[in-house]
Coordinates of C-alpha atoms in Angstrom, one line a residue:
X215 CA 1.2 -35.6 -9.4
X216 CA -1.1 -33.7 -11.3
X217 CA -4.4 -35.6 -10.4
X218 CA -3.0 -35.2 -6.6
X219 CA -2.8 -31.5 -7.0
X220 CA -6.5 -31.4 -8.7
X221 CA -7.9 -33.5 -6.1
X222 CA -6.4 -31.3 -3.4
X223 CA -7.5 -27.8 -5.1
X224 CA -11.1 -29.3 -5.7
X225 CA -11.1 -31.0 -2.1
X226 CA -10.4 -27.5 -1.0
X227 CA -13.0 -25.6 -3.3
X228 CA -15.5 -28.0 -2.2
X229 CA -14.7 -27.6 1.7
X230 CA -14.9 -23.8 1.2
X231 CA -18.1 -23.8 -0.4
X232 CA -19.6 -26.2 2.0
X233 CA -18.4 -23.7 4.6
X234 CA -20.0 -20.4 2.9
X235 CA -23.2 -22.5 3.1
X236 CA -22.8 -23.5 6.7
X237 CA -22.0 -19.5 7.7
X238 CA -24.5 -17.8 5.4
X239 CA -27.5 -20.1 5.8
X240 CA -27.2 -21.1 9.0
X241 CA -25.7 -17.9 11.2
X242 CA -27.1 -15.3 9.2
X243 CA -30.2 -17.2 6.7
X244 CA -32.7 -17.3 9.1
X245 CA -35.9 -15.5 8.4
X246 CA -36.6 -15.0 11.9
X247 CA -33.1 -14.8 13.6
X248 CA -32.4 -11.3 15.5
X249 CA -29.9 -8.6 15.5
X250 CA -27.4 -9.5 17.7
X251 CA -23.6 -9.1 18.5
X252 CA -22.6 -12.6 18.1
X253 CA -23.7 -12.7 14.3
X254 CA -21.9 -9.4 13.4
X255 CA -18.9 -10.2 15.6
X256 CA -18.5 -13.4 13.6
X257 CA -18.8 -10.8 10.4
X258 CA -16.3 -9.1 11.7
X259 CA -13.7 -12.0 12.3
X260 CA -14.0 -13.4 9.0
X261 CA -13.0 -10.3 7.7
X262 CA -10.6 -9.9 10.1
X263 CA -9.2 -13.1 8.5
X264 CA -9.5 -12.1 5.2
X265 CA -7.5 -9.7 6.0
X266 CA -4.8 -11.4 7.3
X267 CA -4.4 -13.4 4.8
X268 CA -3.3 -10.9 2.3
X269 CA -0.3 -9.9 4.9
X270 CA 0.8 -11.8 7.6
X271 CA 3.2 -9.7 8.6
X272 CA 3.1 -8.4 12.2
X273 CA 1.0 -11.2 12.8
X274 CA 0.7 -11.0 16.6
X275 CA 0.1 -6.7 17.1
X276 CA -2.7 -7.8 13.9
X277 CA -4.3 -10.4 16.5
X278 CA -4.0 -7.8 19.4
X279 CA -6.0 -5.2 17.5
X280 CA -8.4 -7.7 16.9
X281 CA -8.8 -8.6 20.1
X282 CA -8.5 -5.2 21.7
X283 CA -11.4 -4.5 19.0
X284 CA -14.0 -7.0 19.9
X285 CA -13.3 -6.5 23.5
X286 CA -14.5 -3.3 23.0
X287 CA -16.8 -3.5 20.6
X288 CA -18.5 -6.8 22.0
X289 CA -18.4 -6.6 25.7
X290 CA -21.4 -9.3 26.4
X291 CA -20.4 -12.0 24.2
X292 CA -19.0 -15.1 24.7
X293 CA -17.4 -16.1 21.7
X294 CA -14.6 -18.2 21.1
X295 CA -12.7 -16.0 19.6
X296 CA -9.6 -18.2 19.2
X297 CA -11.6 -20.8 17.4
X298 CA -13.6 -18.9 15.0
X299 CA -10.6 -17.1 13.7
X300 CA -8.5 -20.3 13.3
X301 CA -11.8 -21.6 11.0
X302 CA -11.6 -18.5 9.1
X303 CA -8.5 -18.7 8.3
X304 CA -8.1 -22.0 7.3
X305 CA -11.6 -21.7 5.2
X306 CA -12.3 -18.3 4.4
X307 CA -15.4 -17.1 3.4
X308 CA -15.8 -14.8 0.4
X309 CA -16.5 -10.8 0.6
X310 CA -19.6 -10.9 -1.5
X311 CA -21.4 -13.5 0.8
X312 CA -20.6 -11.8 4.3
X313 CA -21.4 -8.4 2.7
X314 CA -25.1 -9.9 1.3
X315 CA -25.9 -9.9 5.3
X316 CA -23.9 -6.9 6.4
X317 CA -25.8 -4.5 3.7
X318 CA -29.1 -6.2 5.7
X319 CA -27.7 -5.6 8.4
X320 CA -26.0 -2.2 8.8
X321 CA -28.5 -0.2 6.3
X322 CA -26.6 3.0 7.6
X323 CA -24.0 4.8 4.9
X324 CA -22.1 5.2 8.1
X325 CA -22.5 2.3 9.5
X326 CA -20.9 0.5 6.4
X327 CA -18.0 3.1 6.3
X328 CA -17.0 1.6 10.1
X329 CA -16.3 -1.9 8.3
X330 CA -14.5 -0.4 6.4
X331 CA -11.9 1.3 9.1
X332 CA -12.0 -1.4 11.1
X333 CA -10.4 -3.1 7.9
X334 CA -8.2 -0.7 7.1
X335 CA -7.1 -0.1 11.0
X336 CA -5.8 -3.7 10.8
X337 CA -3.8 -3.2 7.4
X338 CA -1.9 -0.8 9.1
X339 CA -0.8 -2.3 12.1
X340 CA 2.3 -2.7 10.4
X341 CA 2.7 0.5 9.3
X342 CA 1.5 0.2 5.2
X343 CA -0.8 -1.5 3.1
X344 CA 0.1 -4.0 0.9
X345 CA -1.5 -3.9 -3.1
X346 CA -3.0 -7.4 -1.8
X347 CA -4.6 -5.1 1.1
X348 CA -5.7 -2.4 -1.1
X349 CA -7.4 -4.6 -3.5
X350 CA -9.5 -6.6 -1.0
X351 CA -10.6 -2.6 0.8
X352 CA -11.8 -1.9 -2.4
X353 CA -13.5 -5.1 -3.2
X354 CA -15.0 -4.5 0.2
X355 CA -16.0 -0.6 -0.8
X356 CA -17.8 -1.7 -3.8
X357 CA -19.4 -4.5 -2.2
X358 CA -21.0 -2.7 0.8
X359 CA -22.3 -0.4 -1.9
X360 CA -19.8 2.8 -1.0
X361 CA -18.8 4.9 -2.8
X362 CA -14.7 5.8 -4.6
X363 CA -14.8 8.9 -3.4
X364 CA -15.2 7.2 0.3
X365 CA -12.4 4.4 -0.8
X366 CA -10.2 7.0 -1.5
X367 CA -10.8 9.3 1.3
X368 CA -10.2 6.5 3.7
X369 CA -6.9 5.6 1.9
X370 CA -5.5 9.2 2.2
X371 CA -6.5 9.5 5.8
X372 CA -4.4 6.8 6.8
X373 CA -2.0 7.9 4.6
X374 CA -2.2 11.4 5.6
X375 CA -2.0 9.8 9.3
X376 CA 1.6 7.7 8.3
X377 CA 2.9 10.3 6.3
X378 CA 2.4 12.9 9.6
X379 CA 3.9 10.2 12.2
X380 CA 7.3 9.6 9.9
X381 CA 7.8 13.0 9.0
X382 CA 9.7 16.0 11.5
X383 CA 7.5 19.0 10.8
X384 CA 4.4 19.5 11.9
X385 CA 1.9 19.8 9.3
X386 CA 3.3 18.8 5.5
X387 CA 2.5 21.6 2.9
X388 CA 3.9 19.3 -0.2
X389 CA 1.9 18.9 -3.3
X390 CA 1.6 15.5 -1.6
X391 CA -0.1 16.7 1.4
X392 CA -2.4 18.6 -0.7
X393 CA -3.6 15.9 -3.2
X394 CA -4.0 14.0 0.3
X395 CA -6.7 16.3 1.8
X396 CA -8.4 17.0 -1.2
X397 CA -9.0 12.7 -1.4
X398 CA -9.8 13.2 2.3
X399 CA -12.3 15.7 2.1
X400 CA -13.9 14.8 -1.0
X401 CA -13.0 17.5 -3.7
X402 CA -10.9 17.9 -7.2
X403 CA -7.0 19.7 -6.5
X404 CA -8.2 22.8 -8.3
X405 CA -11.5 23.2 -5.6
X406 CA -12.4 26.6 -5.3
X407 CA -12.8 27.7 -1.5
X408 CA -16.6 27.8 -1.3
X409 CA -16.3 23.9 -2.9
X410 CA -14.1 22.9 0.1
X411 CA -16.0 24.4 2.8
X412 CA -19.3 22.6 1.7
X413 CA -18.1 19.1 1.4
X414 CA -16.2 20.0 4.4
X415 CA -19.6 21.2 6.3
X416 CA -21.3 18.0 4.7
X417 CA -18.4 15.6 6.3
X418 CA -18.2 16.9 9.6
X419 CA -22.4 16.3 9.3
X420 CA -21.5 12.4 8.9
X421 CA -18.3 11.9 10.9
X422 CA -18.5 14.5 14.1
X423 CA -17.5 12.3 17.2
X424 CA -20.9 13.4 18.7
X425 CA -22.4 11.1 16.2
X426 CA -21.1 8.4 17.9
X427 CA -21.8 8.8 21.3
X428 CA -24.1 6.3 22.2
X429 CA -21.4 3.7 20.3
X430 CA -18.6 1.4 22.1
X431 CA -15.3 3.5 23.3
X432 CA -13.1 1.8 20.4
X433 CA -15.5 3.2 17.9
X434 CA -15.8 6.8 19.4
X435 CA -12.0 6.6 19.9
X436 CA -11.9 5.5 15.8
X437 CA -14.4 8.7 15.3
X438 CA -12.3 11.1 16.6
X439 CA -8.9 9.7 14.8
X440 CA -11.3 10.5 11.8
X441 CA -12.6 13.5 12.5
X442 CA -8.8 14.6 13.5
X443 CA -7.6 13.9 10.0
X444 CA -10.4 15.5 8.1
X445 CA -9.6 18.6 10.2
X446 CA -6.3 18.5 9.5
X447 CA -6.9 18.3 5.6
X448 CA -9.4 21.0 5.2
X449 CA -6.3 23.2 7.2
X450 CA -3.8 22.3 4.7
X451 CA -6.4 23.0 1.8
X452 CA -7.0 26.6 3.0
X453 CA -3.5 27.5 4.0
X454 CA -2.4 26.0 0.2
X455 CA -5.5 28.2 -0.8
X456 CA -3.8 31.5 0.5

């Protein structure tokens, strides 16, 4: 029994490996090989199934997202979408090797920091995030070289976002709500207003929908869902202020 279980777990470790190799070196290795959808839209889905793994729970509106996504966000490719996924799931490939191209890839702070919605627009499908979820967001923050304060700002958007959608009153003034925004916007809970109205000023710089107007629909549309919750938490911070 327990030679059958090692031979299984190092079968598996093996196949894995042997399947990092094959994606890294051969998709994305290539001195010469161009910037094109098809390799970042195979980024994409094996994070897509990374995700999934830590939460199969509303598995079929997580594959609609997905596909909604890349339909958006890929128009001209061809991909076999249905296969590539089912591969990545059964043999995923680790964070730190897909990020190693990505950071190549998408040298843009910003352009990271849509990864990481896209990730944490999936985790939320079904409403929450699981600690299995919030641990593999973070790995994935550190390892596309963000920074905590834009971990945690994402966090407490969609946070802010849930907490608004379940609750009956229009805009939360709770303690809550406030610790919330000040994650959101980027400040300590005792911020003076001056210190809230720069590193609002400096946000809106980086995450204005205007920014992203030359982008896909879905990631205008994931712009504005931003840009509405950063809004929203520099208005609670300066009616807790008064």
């Amino acid at each position: 029994m327990i030679i059958g279980f090692v031979f299984v777990m190092l079968f598996k470790i093996i196949s894995n490996l042997k399947n990092e190799r094959e994606w890294h070196e051969g998709l994305f290795e290539e001195e010469n090989h161009q910037h094109s959808e098809d390799p970042l839209l195979e980024a994409y889905i094996s994070l897509g199934a990374l995700m999934i793994r830590k939460d199969r729970s509303s598995y079929s509106e997580k594959i609609l997202y997905l596909n909604s996504y890349f339909a958006r966000n890929f128009p001209q490719s061809h991909y076999n979408f249905g296969r590539s996924f089912t591969e990545s799931l059964k043999n995923p490939v680790r964070p730190k090797v897909i990020t190693r191209w990505m950071k190549r890839k998408l040298p843009k702070r910003e352009q990271r920091i849509q990864v990481m919605y896209f990730l944490a627009g999936l985790s939320t499908v079904d409403g929450s995030m699981n600690q299995r979820e919030i641990d593999l967001l973070k790995e994935m923050n550190t390892l596309l070289n963000l920074s905590t304060k834009d971990f945690e700002s994402i966090i407490a958007m969609y946070t802010q976002r849930r907490e608004r959608q379940n609750s009956s009153q229009s805009t939360k003034k709770t303690h809550t709500a406030v610790q919330l925004a000040c994650k959101i916007i980027g400040v300590s809970t005792n911020a003076s207003i001056d210190e809230i109205k720069k590193a609002y000023r400096s946000l809106v710089k980086i995450h204005h929908p205007d920014r992203f107007a030359m982008h896909s629909i879905e990631q205008q549309k994931i712009a504005e869902q931003r840009f509405i919750e950063i809004q929203k938490a520099y208005e609670i911070l300066k009616i807790s202020l008064n």
